[in-house]
Short mmCIF file of C-alpha atoms in Angstrom, two decimals:
data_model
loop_
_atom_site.label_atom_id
_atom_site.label_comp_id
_atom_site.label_asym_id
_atom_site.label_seq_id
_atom_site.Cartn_x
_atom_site.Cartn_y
_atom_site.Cartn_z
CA UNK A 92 -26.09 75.98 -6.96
CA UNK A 93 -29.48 74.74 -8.47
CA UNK A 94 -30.26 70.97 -9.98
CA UNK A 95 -28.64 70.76 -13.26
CA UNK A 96 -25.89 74.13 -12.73
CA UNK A 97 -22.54 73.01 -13.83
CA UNK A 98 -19.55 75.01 -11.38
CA UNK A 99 -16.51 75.87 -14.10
CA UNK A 100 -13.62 76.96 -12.00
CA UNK A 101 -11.42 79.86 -13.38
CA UNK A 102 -9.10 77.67 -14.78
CA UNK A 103 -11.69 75.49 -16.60
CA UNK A 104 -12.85 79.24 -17.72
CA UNK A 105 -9.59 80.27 -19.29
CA UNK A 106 -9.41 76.56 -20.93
CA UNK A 107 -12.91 77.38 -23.02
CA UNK A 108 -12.40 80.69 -23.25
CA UNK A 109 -9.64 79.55 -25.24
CA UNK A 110 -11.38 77.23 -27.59
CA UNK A 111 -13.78 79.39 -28.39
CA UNK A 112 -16.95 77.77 -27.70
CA UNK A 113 -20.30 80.08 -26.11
CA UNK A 114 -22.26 79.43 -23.07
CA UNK A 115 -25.01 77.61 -25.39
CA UNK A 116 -22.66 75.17 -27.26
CA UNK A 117 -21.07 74.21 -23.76
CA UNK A 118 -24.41 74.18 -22.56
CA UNK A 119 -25.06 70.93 -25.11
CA UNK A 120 -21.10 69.34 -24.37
CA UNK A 121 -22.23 68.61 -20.99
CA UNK A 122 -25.76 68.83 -20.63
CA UNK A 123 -28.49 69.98 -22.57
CA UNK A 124 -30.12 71.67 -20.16
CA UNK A 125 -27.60 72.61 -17.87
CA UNK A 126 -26.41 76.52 -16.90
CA UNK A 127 -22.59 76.95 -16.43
CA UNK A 128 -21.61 79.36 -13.47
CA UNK A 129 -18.32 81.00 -12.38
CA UNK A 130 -18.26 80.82 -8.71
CA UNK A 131 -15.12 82.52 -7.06
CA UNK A 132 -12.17 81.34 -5.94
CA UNK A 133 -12.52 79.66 -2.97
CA UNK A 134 -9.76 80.31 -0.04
CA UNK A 135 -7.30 77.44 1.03
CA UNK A 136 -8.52 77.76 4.94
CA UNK A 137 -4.38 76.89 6.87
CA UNK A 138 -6.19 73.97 8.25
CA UNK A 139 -6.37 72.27 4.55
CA UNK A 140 -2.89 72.77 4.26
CA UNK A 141 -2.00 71.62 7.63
CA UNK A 142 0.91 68.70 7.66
CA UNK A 143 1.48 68.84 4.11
CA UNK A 144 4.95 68.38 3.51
CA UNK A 145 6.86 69.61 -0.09
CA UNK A 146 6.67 66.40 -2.18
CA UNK A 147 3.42 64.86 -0.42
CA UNK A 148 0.50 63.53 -2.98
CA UNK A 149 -2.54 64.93 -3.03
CA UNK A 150 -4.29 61.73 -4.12
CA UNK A 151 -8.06 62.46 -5.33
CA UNK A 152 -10.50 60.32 -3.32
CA UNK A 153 -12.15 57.92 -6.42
CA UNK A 154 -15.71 57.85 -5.91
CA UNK A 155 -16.02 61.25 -4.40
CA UNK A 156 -17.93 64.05 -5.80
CA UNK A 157 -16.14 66.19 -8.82
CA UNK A 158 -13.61 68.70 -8.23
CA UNK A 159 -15.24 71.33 -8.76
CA UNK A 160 -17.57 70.85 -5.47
CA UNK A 161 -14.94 70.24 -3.36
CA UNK A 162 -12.42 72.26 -1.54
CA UNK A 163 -10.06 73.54 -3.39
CA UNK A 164 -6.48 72.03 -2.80
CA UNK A 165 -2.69 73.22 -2.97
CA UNK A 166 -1.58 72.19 -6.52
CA UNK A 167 0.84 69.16 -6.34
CA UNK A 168 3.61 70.13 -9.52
CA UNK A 169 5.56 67.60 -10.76
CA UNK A 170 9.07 68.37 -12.61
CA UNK A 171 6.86 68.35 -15.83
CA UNK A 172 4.57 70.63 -14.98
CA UNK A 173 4.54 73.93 -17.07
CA UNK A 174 3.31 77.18 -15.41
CA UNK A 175 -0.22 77.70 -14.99
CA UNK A 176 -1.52 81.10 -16.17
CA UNK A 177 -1.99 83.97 -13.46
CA UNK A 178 -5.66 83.67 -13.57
CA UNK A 179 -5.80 80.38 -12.78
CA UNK A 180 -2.99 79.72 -10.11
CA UNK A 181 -3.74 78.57 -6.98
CA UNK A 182 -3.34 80.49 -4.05
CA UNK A 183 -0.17 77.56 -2.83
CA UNK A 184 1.79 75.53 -5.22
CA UNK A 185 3.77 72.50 -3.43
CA UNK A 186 6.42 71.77 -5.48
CA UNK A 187 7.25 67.67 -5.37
CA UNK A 188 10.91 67.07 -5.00
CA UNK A 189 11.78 64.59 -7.79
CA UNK A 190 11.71 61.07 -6.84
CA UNK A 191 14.64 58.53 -8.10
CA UNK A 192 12.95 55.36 -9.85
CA UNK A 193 12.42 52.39 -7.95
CA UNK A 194 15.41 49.75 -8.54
CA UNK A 195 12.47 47.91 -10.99
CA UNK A 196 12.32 50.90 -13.12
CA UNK A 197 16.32 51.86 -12.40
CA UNK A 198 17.03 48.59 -14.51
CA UNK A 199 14.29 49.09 -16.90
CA UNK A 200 15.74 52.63 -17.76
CA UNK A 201 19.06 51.68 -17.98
CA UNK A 202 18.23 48.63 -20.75
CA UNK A 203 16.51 50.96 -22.70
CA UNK A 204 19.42 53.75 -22.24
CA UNK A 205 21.36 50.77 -24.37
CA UNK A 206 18.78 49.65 -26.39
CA UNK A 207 19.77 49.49 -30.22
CA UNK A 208 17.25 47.30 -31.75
CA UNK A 209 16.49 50.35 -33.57
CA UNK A 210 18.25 52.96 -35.62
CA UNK A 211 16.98 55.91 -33.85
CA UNK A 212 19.92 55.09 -31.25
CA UNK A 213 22.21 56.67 -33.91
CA UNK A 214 20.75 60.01 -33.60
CA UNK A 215 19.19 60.73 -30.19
CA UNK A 216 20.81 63.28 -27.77
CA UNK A 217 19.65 60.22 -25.17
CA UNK A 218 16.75 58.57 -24.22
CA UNK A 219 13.82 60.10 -22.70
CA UNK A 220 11.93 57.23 -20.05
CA UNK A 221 9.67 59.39 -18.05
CA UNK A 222 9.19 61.14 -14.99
CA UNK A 223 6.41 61.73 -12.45
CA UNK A 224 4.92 59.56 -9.84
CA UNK A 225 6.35 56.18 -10.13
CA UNK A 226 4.54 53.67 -7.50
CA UNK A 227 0.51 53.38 -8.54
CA UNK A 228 -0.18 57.12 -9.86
CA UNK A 229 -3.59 57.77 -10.51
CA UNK A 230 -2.42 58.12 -14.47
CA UNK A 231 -0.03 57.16 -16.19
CA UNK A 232 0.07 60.10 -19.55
CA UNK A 233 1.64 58.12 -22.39
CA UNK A 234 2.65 60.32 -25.96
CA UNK A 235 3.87 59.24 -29.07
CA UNK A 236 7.64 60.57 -29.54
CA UNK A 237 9.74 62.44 -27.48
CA UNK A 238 9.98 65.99 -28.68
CA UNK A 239 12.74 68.14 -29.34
CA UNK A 240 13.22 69.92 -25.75
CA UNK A 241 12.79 66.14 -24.36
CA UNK A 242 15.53 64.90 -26.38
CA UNK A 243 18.07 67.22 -25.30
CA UNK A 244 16.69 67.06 -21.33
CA UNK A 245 15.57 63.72 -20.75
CA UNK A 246 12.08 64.77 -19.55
CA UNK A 247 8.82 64.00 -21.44
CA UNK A 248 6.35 66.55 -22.37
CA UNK A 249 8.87 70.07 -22.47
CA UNK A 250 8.41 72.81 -24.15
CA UNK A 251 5.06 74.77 -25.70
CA UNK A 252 3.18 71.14 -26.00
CA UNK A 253 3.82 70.40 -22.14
CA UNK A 254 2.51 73.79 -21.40
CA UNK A 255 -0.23 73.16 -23.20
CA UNK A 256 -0.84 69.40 -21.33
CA UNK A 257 -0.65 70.90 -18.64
CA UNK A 258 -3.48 73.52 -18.54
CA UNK A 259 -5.50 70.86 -20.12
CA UNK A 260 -4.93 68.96 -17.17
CA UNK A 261 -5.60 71.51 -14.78
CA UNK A 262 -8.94 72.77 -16.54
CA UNK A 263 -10.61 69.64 -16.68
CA UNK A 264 -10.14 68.69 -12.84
CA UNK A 265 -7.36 65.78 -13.23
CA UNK A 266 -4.42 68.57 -11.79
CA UNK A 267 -3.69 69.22 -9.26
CA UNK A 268 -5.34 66.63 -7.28
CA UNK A 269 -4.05 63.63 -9.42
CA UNK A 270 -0.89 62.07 -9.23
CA UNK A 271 0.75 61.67 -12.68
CA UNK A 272 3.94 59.75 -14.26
CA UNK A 273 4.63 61.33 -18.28
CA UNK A 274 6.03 59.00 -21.02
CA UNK A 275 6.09 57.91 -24.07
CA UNK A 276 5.68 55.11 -26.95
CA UNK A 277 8.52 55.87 -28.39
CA UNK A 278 12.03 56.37 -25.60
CA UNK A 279 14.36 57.91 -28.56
CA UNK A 280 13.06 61.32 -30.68
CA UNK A 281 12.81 60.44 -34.42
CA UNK A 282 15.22 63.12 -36.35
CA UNK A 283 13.17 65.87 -38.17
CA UNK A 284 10.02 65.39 -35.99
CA UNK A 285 8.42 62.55 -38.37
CA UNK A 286 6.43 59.89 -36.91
CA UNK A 287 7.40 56.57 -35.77
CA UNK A 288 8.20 53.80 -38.24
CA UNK A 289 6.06 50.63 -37.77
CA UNK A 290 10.21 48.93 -37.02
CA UNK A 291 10.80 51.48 -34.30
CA UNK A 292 7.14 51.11 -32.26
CA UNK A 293 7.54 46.85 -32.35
CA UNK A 294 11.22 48.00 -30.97
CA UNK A 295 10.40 50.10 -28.01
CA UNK A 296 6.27 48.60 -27.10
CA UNK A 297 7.85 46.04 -25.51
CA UNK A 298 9.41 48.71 -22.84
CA UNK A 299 6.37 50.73 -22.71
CA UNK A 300 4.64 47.52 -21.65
CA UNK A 301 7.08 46.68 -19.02
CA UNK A 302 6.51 50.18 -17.66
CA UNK A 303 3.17 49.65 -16.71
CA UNK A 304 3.63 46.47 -15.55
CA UNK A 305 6.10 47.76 -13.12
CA UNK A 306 4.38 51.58 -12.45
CA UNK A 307 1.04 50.16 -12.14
CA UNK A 308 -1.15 53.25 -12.66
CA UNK A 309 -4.85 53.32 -11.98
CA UNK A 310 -5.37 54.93 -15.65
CA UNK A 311 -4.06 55.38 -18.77
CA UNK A 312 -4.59 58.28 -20.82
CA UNK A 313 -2.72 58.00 -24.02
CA UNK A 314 -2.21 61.30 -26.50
CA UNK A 315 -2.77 60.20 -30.34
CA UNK A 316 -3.43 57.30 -32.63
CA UNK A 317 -0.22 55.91 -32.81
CA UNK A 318 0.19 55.06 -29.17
CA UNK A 319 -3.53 54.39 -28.80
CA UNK A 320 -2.98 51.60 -31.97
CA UNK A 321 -0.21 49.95 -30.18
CA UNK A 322 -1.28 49.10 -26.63
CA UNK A 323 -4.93 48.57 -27.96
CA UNK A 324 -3.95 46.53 -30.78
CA UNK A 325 -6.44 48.10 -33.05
CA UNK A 326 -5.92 49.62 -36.47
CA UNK A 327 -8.46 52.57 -36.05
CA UNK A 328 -8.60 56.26 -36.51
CA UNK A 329 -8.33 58.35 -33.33
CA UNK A 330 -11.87 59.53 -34.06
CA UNK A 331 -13.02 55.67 -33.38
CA UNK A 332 -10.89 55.18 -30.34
CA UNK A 333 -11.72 58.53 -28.57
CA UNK A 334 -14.44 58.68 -26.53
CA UNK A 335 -15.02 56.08 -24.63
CA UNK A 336 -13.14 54.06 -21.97
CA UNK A 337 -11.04 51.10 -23.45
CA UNK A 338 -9.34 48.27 -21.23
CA UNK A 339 -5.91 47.53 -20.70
CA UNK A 340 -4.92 43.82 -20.50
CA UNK A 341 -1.35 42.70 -20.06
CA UNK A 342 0.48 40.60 -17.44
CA UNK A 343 -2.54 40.46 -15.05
CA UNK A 344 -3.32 44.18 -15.37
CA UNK A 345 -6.92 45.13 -16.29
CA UNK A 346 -6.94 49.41 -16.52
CA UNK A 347 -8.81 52.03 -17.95
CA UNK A 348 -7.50 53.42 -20.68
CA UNK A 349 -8.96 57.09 -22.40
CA UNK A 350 -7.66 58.11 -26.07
CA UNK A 351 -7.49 61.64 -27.17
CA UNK A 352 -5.47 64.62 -28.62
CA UNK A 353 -1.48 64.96 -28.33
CA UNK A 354 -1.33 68.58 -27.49
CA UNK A 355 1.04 68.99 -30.28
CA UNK A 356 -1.67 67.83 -32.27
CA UNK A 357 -3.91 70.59 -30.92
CA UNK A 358 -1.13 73.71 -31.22
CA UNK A 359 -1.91 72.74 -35.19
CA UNK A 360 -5.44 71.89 -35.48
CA UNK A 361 -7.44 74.40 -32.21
CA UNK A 362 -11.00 72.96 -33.33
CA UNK A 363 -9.86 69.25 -32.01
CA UNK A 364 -10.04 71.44 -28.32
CA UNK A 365 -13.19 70.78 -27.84
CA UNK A 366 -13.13 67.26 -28.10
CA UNK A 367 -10.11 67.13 -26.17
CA UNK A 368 -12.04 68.90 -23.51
CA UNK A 369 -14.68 65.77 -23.44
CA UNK A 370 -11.80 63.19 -23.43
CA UNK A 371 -10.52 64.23 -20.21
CA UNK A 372 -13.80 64.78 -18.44
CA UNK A 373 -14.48 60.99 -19.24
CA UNK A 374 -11.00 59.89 -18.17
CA UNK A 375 -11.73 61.64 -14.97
CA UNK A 376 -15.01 60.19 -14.40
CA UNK A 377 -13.33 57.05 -15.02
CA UNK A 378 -11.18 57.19 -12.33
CA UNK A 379 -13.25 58.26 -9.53
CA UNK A 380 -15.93 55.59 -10.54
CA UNK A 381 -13.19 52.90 -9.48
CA UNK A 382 -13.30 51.16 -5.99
#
């Protein structure tokens, strides 16, 4: 590849081929002068897969060159994970045998299983805490509300929008290297999909808070305003908080922390893709610049 070529990986390909945008306008996301190149799929030699056990992390090395120059690696699923399209699934998915939650997070989940400081106890189906990587994950993916398919199964990020997440994730370069734990602002699902009351976030921060205290994720990437408002403290619209890395600061903790689209956000409103696109690029250049 020559000085200034930019590899885009099939998956990456099917991500912009779906927003729409042309060689030259990708051309200027990235690089002005850049040329983007498909190179084919690269072979998982048996030797990369070698010890790999189902359920093992496949941690990316922070510091190390992009994704898309190095090997490519068995994708590491997590219970949340939606299906990756045909075209871009690797040639080995590992499935990861859900975890239970530490005894930390056990007792966290179960006070916010009770938790009525709120009315939004009344009508849940039950509460959705998260799932993923528990112990240090390289990112911790917080939403805004649990959705309908979360309500009813306990698991964040179900349903069209996790698909969606997802292939996001995979496209930009953060899965399936990256070890993940999903959650949310808000632990119960507001009835009729509406967004969260300013009573209901000052009810359930407090437990979002205590999550990352006790998770302790190298990242944050947080999915809309709403969220971004509350653990940044700042009244401002997502265009202001998007691009560019914000700081986390809360019982000793100093972490990254990248703003972007929800995905349900996206389903509705495709040209926000783009940007999207940038978001995680920066939140994964964020990580691997870390010690």
């Amino acid at each position: 590849m020559t000085s200034g070529q930019v590899a885009v990986s099939r998956a990456q390909l099917a991500w912009l081929t779906e927003l729409g945008i042309d060689r030259k306008l990708l051309a200027s996301i990235a690089d002005t002068t850049s040329l983007f190149t498909v190179p084919p799929a690269p072979a998982i030699a048996p030797a990369a897969r070698a010890g790999l056990k189902p359920g093992a992390a496949l941690a990316p090395t922070r510091g190390s060159a992009p994704a898309s120059d190095q090997a490519a690696a068995p994708a590491r699923v997590s219970p949340t994970s939606r299906p990756i399209p045909p075209d871009a699934q690797p040639a080995q998915v590992i499935p990861v045998v859900r975890q239970p939650l530490p005894d930390n997070l056990t007792a966290l989940a179960e006070s916010v299983a009770q938790c009525q400081a709120c009315g939004l106890h009344a009508v849940r189906h039950q509460t959705v805490f998260g799932d993923g990587v528990a112990q240090a994950p390289d990112w911790m993916v917080i939403g805004e509300v649990p959705g309908d398919h979360d309500d009813h199964l306990g698991l964040p990020f179900q349903g069209k929008a996790g698909e969606l997440l997802n292939h996001m994730l995979v496209a930009a370069g953060i899965l399936p290297s990256a070890t993940l734990f999903y959650t949310n602002l808000l632990k119960c699902r507001p009835k009729g999909a509406r967004a969260p009351k300013p009573e209901e976030i000052e009810a359930c921060l407090p437990f979002l808070r205590q999550q990352i205290t006790l998770v302790r994720p190298a990242g944050l990437l947080v999915l809309g305003w709403q969220a971004a408002q509350a653990l940044l403290g700042q009244r401002a619209s997502l265009d202001r908080l998007r691009g560019q890395v914000h700081r986390y600061h809360d019982a000793g903790l100093d972490i990254p922390l990248v703003v972007t689209h929800h995905p349900a956000s996206l389903m509705l409103r495709g040209h926000f893709k783009a940007a999207a696109w940038q978001d995680l690029h920066l939140a994964r250049q964020a990580l691997l610049s870390l010690p």
